[in-house]
Each structure stands twice: as structure tokens, then as C-alpha cells.
Coordinates of C-alpha atoms and ligand atoms in Angstrom, one line a residue:
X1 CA 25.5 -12.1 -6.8
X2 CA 22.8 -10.8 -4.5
X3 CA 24.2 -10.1 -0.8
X4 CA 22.1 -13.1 0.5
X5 CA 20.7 -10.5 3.4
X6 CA 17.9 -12.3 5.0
X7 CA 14.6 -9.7 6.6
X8 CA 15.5 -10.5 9.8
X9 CA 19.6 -9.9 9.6
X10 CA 18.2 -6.4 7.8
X11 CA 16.2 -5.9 10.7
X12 CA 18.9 -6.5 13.5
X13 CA 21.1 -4.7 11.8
X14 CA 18.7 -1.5 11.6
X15 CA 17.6 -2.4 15.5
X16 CA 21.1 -2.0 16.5
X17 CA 21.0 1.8 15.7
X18 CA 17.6 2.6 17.5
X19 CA 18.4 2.4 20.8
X20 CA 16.1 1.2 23.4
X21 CA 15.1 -1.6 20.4
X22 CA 13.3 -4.4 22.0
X23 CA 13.1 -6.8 19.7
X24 CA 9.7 -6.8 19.1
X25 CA 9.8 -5.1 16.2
X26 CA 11.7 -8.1 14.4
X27 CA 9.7 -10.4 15.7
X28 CA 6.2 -8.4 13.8
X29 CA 8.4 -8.6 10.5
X30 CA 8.9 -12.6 10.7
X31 CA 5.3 -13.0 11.4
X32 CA 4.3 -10.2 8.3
X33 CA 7.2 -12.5 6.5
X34 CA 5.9 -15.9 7.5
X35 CA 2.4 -14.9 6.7
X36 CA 3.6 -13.8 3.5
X37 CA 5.2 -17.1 2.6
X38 CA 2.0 -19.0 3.1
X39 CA 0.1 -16.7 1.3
X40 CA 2.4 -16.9 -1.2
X41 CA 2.3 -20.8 -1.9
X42 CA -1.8 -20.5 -2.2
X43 CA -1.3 -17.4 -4.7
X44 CA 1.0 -19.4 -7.0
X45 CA -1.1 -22.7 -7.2
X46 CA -4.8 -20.9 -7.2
X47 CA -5.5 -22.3 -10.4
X48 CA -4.9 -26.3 -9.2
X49 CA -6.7 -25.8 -5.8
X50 CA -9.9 -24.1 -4.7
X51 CA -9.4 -20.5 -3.7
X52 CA -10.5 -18.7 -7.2
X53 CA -13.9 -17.2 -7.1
X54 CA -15.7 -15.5 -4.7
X55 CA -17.2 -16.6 -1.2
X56 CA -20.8 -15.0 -1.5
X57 CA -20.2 -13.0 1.0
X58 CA -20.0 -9.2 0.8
X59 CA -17.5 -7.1 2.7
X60 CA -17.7 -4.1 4.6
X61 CA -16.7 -2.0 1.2
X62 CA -19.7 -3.3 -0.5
X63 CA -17.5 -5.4 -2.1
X64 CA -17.7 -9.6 -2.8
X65 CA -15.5 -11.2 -1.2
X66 CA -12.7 -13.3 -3.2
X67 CA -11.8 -17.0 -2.1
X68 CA -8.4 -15.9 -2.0
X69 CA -8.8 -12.7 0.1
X70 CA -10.8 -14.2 2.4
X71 CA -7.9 -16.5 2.9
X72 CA -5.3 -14.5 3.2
X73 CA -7.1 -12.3 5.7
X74 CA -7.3 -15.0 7.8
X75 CA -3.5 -16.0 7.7
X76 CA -3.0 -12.6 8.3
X77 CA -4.7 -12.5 11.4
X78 CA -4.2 -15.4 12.7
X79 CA -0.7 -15.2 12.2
X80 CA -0.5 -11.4 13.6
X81 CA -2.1 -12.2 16.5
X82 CA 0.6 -14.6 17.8
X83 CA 3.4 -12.2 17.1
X84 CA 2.9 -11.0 21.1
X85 CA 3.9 -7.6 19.9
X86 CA 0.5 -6.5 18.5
X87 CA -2.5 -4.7 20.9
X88 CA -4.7 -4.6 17.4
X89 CA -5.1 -5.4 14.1
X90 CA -7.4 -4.0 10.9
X91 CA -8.1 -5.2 7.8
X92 CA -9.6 -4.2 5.1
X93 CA -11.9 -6.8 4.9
X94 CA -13.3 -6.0 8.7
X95 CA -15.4 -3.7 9.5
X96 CA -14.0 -3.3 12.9
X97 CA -11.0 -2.9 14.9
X98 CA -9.7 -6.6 15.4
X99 CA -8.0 -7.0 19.4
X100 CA -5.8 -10.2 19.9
X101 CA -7.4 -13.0 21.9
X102 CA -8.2 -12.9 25.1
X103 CA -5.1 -15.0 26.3
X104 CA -2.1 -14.7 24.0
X105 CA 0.7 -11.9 24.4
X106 CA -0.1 -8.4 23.4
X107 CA 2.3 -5.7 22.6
X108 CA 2.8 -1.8 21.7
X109 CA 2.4 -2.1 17.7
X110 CA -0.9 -1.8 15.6
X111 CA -0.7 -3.2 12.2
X112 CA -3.3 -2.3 9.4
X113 CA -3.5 -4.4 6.6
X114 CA -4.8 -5.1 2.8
X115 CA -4.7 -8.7 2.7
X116 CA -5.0 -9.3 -0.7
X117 CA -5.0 -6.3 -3.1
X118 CA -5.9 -5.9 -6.7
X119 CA -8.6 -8.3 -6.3
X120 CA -10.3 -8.0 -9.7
X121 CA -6.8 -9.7 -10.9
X122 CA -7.2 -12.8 -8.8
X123 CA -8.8 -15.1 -10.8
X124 CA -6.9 -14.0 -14.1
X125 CA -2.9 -14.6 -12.8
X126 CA -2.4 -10.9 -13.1
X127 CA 0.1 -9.2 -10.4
X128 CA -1.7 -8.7 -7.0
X129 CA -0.1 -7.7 -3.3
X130 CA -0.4 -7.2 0.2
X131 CA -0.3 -4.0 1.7
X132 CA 0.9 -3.6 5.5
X133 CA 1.1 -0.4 7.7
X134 CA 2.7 -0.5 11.1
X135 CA 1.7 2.2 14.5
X136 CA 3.1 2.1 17.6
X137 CA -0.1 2.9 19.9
X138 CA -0.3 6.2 22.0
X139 CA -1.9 5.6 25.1
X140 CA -0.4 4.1 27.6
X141 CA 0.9 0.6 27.6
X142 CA -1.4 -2.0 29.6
X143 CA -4.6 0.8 29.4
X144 CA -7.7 0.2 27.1
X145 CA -6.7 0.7 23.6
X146 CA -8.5 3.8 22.0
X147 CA -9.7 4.2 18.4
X148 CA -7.5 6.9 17.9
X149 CA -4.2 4.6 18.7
X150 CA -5.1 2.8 15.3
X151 CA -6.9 6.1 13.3
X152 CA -3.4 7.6 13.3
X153 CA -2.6 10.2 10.5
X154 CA -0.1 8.4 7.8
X155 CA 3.0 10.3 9.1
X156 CA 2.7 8.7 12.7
X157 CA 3.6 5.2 10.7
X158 CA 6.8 3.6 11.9
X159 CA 7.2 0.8 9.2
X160 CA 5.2 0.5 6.0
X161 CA 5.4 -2.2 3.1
X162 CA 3.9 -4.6 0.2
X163 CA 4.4 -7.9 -0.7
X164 CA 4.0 -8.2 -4.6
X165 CA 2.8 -11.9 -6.1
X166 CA 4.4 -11.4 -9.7
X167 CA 6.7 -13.1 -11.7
X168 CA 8.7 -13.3 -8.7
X169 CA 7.8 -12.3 -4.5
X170 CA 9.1 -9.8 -3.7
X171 CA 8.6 -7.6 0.0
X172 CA 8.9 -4.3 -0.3
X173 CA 9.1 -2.2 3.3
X174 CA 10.5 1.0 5.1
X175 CA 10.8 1.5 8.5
X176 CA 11.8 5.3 8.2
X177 CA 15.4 4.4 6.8
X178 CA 14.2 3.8 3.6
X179 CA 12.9 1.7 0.9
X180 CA 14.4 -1.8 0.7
X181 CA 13.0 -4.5 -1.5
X182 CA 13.9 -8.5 -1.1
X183 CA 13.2 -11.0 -3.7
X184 CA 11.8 -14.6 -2.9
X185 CA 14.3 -17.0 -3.5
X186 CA 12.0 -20.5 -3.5
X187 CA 15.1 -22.8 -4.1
X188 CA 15.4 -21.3 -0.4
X189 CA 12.6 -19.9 1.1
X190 CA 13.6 -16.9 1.9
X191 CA 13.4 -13.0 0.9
X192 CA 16.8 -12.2 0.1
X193 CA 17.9 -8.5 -0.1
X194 CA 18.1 -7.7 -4.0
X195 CA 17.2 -4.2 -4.3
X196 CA 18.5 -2.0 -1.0
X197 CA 18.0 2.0 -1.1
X198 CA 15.2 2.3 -3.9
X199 CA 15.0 5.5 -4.8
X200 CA 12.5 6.8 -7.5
X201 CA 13.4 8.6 -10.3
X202 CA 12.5 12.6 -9.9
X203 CA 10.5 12.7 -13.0
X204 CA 8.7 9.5 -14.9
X205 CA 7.8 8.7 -18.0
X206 CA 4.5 6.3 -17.0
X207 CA 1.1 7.3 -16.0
X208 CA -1.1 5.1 -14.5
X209 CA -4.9 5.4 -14.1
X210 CA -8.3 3.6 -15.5
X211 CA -9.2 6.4 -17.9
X212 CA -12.9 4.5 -18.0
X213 CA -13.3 6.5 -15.4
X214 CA -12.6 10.1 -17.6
X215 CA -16.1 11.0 -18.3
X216 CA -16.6 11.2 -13.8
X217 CA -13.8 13.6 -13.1
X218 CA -13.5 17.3 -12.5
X219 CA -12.0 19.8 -14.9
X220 CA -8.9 19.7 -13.3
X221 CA -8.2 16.0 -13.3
X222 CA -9.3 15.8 -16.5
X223 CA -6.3 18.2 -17.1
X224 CA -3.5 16.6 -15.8
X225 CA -4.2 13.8 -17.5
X226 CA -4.6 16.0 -21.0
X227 CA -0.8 17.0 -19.3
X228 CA 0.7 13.9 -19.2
X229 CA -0.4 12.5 -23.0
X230 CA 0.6 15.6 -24.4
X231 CA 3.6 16.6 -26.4
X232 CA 3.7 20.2 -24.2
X233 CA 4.8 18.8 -20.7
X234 CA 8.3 18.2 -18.9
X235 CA 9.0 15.3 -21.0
X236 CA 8.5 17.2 -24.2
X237 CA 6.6 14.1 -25.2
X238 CA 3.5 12.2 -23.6
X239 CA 4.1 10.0 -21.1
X240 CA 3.2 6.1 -21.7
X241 CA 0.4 4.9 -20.3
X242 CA 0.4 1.7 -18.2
X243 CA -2.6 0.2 -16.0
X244 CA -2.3 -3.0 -14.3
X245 CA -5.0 -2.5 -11.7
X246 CA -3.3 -3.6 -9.0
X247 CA -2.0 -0.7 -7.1
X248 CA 0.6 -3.0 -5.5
X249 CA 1.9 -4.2 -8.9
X250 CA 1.5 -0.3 -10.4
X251 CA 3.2 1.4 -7.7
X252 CA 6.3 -1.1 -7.5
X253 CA 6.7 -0.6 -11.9
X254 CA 6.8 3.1 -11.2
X255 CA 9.0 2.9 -8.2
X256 CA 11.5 1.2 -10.4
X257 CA 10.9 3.0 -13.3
X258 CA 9.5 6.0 -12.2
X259 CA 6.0 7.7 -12.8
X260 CA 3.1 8.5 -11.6
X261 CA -0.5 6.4 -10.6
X262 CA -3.1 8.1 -10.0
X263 CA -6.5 7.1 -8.6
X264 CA -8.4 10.0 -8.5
X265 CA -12.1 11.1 -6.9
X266 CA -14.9 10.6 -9.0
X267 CA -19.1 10.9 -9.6
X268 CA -19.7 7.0 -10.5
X269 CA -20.8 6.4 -6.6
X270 CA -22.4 9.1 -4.7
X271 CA -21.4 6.7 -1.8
X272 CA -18.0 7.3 -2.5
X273 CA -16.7 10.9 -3.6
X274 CA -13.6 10.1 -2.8
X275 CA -12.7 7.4 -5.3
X276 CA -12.0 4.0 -4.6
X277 CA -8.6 3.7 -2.3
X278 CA -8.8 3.1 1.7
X279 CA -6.3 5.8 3.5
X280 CA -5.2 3.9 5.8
X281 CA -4.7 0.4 4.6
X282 CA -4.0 1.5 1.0
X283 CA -2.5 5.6 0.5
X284 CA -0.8 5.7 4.0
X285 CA 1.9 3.0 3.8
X286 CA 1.9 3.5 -0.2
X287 CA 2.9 7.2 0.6
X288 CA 5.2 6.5 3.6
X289 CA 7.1 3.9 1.0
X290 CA 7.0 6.8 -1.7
X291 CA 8.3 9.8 0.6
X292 CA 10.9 7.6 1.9
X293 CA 12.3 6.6 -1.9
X294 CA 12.3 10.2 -2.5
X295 CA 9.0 10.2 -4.3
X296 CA 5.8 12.0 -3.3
X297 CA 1.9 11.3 -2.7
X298 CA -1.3 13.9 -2.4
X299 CA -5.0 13.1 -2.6
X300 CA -4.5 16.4 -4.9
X301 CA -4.3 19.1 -2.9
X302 CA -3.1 17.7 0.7
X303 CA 0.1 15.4 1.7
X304 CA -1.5 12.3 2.0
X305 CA 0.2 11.7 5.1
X306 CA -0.6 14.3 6.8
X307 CA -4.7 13.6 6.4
X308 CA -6.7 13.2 9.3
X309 CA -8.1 9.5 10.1
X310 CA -11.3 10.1 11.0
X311 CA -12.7 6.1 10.2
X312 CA -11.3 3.3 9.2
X313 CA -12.5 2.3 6.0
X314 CA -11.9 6.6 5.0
X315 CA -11.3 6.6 1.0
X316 CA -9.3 9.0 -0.9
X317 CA -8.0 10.5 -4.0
X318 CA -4.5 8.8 -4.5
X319 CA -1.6 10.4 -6.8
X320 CA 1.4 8.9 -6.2
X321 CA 5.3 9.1 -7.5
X322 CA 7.6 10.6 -8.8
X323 CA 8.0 13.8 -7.1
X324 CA 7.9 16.0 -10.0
X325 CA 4.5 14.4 -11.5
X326 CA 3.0 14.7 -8.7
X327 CA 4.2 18.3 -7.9
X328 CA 2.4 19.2 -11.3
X329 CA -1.0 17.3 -10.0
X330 CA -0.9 20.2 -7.0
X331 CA -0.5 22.7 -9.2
X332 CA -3.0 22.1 -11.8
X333 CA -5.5 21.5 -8.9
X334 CA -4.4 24.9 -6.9
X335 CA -4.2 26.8 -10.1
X336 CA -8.2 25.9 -10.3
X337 CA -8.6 26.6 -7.0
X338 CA -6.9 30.0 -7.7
X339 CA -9.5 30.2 -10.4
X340 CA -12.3 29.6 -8.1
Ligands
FBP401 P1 -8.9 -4.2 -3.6 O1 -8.0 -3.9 -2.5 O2 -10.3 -4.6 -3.3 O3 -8.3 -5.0 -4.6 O4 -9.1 -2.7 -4.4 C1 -8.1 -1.9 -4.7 C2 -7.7 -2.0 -6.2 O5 -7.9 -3.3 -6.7 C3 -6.3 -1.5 -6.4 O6 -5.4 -2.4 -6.3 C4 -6.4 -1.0 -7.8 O7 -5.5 0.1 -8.1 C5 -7.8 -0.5 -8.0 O8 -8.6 -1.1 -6.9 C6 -8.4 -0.9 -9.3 O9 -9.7 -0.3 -9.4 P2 -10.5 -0.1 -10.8 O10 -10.8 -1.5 -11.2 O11 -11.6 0.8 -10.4 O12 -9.5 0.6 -11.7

């Protein structure tokens, strides 16, 4: 019988040992829960009402805009920005820092977000997610807020989550004391703790990557991934490969189950050399979640968490896991360093 926890009883009870907790903190959560709930509803009956397709609009990425992303940006936001604990917001589908309203409470927190991730899933009922990363600003409280209080490197994070829109909701966060997940109870309404303390297994058994992409990487990602479907690795046998597309709904299967995703540079885009994912609305709170369940996350070479922010919309390599797989990534990519 699950322990019918509730987010916000998790959250008072974590409050309680910070001391100096103000509250606020709880009070970004119900909004990041409430906003979740709604988005939720529209997710589950996409197919009876009009949110598949796209808008005809293109976003900052370069990307078109979904009906359903574009909608659960703006719950998102407009949600966010009533919480009276934020002094910004960014989403991946803005190009720009977004600052509350001129009028309503602000706070000390930043929150980045992916609205709606795994977008190219939407209109098929495949697994897709919402990815959240919380800041606390730097400068002072009540001065103008500078760029770099929201281009803060990964490890500056002090919450981090997902809400995954599968066969059931679940919320998935850290706020430093590890990785808790709560499942969506409808009969209810609320995200019930159901799987406290994840912790992911040291070594996998899953890779995870769009090996379309093969013929665009470098020698040495081409050979991890010759590592992992070989018989002459850790396992002693290849690894099963799994790909939803969704890096919410990939990341959570190998959390569980352990593995590694991987989403790696390549040479399709000159425009992008750094592969697909955003830093800091995709790898940081993705890497914060997996160093906190015991698990680890480079762009190859570096801890993604420790990368510098220099824009907002930065992409990077992602590999992502279980901390042995990804130990082997760094070494394959310093031996060919070492090669030169
Ligand atoms: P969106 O946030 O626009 O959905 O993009 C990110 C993403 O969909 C990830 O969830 C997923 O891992 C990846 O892109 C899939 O990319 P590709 O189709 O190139 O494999």
C-alpha cells in the first residue's frame, strides 16, 4: 500500500531540516504540481480535443511549434508567475529571459523549463514529459536581475525534476536529498509518493540512442556504441537497445532499470555541433536527478554540471546513467584524446 505522501507533506517535511526555510520553496512545487495536473488532463485527451498538430509557428530552436507545447508553455508560465517566489522564468520555447509581470509578487528562485518534451511523440500517444530546473538567483534580492542569475552552471541547481505523461504521471524531482518519484493517483488527484530514494543501478543493461544518426559521429562515439552491442564489454554480452525518443520517458526506463542514453554531437547541422539537447533546460536537471540517484552524466569528456552557461538555448552532447556506462564513455573519448 503506497504511503499516501502527498508533494507538499514531502516538501514540509524536507523544509523542516533546512533551516532558515521560508516556505517559498513549497509554494514553487504546488505551482510546478498544479501546472502539471492541468497539463496533464490536455495530454491524456489530445486525441478528442484540438491540441495535436502544430501551430505554424517556428520557435527559437528552428523548430515548429506543437499545439500541445505551445500550450503547456503557456500554463507553465502563467502559472509560475503567480507562485510570488519566482524573479524569472525560461523556457525552451522563448528566446528570451521571461521576468514576472510588472505587479504580481516576485521572489529569490529562477526556474527553467522544457514544457513539453519529446515533441515528435505528441501526436502518436507515445511517452513525453516536462522537464523543470530550479536556481536560487545570486545578486542581491530587490536589485536588477542579471543574465548570469539564470545562466548558472548545472551544479548551482537547488531542485531539479520531470513529469513523465505515460501509462501513468508520474513527478520525478530532487532537491539535493535525492531522487523521489510520486505517481498520479486520478481517483484522487494527487501525486502520491510511490517510489522514495531511487537509486540507479551501477551498471545497466540498456543503451539508448537514435543510431540513424551513426553515419555523423566521430570515431570514438562510434566506438562506444560498437562497446555496448558487443559480446566483449562489462556485461560479457551486448547491451539491449531501447529508444523511445523522449528523453523524459528514456531517462526514467533507465533510472529504474538502469543504462545508459546517450545523445551525442553530431555533423547533420553545421548549426548545431553539439547535437540536439539544451543544457540548461534539458542535461542540467537530467544530470542533477542522475548524480543525486547515484548515476552520472558527461557531454563526453566534461561533468555536465559543471559546464559553463554561456546562453540560453547552449546545446550539448548528453550521456547519461548508470555510472559505470558512462565512466566507459570518458574513457573511450580520453583514450582518443590520448591518441591525439
Ligand atoms: P523536444 O524538447 O523539442 O522534444 O526535443 C528533445 C527530444 O525530443 C528529446 O526528448 C529526445 O531525446 C530527442 O529530442 C529525440 O531526438 P531525435 O528525434 O533526433 O532522436
Amino acid at each position: 500500500m503506497p504511503q499516501q505522501v502527498t508533494v507538499t507533506e514531502h516538501l514540509l517535511l524536507h523544509q523542516k531540516r533546512i533551516p532558515g526555510a521560508t516556505g517559498q520553496f513549497t509554494r514553487l512545487f504546488n505551482e510546478i504540481v498544479l501546472s502539471a495536473k492541468i497539463i496533464n488532463r490536455e495530454v491524456n485527451k489530445a486525441g478528442l480535443v484540438d491540441v495535436l498538430g502544430f501551430t505554424g509557428k517556428t520557435n527559437v530552436q528552428g523548430e515548429e511549434v506543437k499545439k500541445l507545447d505551445e500550450y503547456a508553455n503557456r500554463i507553465l508560465i502563467h502559472r509560475m508567475a503567480r507562485s510570488g517566489v519566482l524573479c524569472a522564468m525560461a523556457s525552451e520555447e522563448n528566446a528570451d529571459i521571461i521576468e514576472v509581470p510588472h505587479g504580481l509578487p516576485v521572489g529569490d528562485y529562477i526556474c527553467i523549463f522544457d514544457p513539453l518534451d519529446g515533441s515528435s511523440n505528441i501526436d502518436v500517444n507515445v511517452n513525453i514529459g516536462t522537464i523543470f530546473s530550479i536556481f536560487k538567483r545570486e545578486s542581491p534580492e530587490g536589485s536588477h536581475l542579471l543574465s548570469s542569475d539564470v545562466l548558472q552552471p548545472g551544479l548551482r541547481q537547488v531542485a531539479a525534476g520531470y513529469v513523465l505523461y505515460g501509462t501513468s504521471t508520474m513527478l520525478v524531482f530532487t532537491t539535493g536529498d535525492g531522487v523521489h518519484g510520486f505517481t498520479m493517483d486520478p481517483g484522487v488527484g494527487e501525486f502520491l509518493l510511490s517510489h522514495p530514494n531511487i537509486r540507479i543501478p551501477e551498471r545497466g543493461r540498456i543503451y539508448s540512442v537514435n543510431e540513424g544518426y551513426y553515419s555523423y559521429w566521430d570515431e570514438p562515439t562510434k566506438a562506444i556504441l560498437e562497446y555496448f552491442k558487443s559480446s566483449d564489454n562489462n556485461n560479457r554480452k551486448p547491451y539491449s537497445g531501447r529508444y523511445i525518443g523522449s528523453l523524459v520517458a528514456d531517462f526514467h526506463r533507465n533510472l529504474i532499470y538502469g543504462g545508459i542514453f546517450m545523445y551525442p554531437a553530431d555533423n547533420r547541422d553545421p548549426k548545431k555541433p553539439q547535437g540536439k539537447l539544451r543544457l540548461t533546460c534539458e542535461a542540467n536537471p537530467m544530470a542533477f536527478l542522475a548524480e543525486q540517484a547515484g548515476g552520472m552524466a558527461v557531454d563526453g569528456r566534461n561533468r555536465i554540471l559543471e559546464l559553463e552557461v554561456e546562453h540560453l538555448h547552449q546545446r550539448t552532447p548528453l550521456f547519461i546513467g548508470s555510472r559505470e556506462d558512462v565512466l566507459k564513455v570518458r574513457e573511450v573519448y580520453r583514450e582518443f584524446d590520448a591518441k591525439g
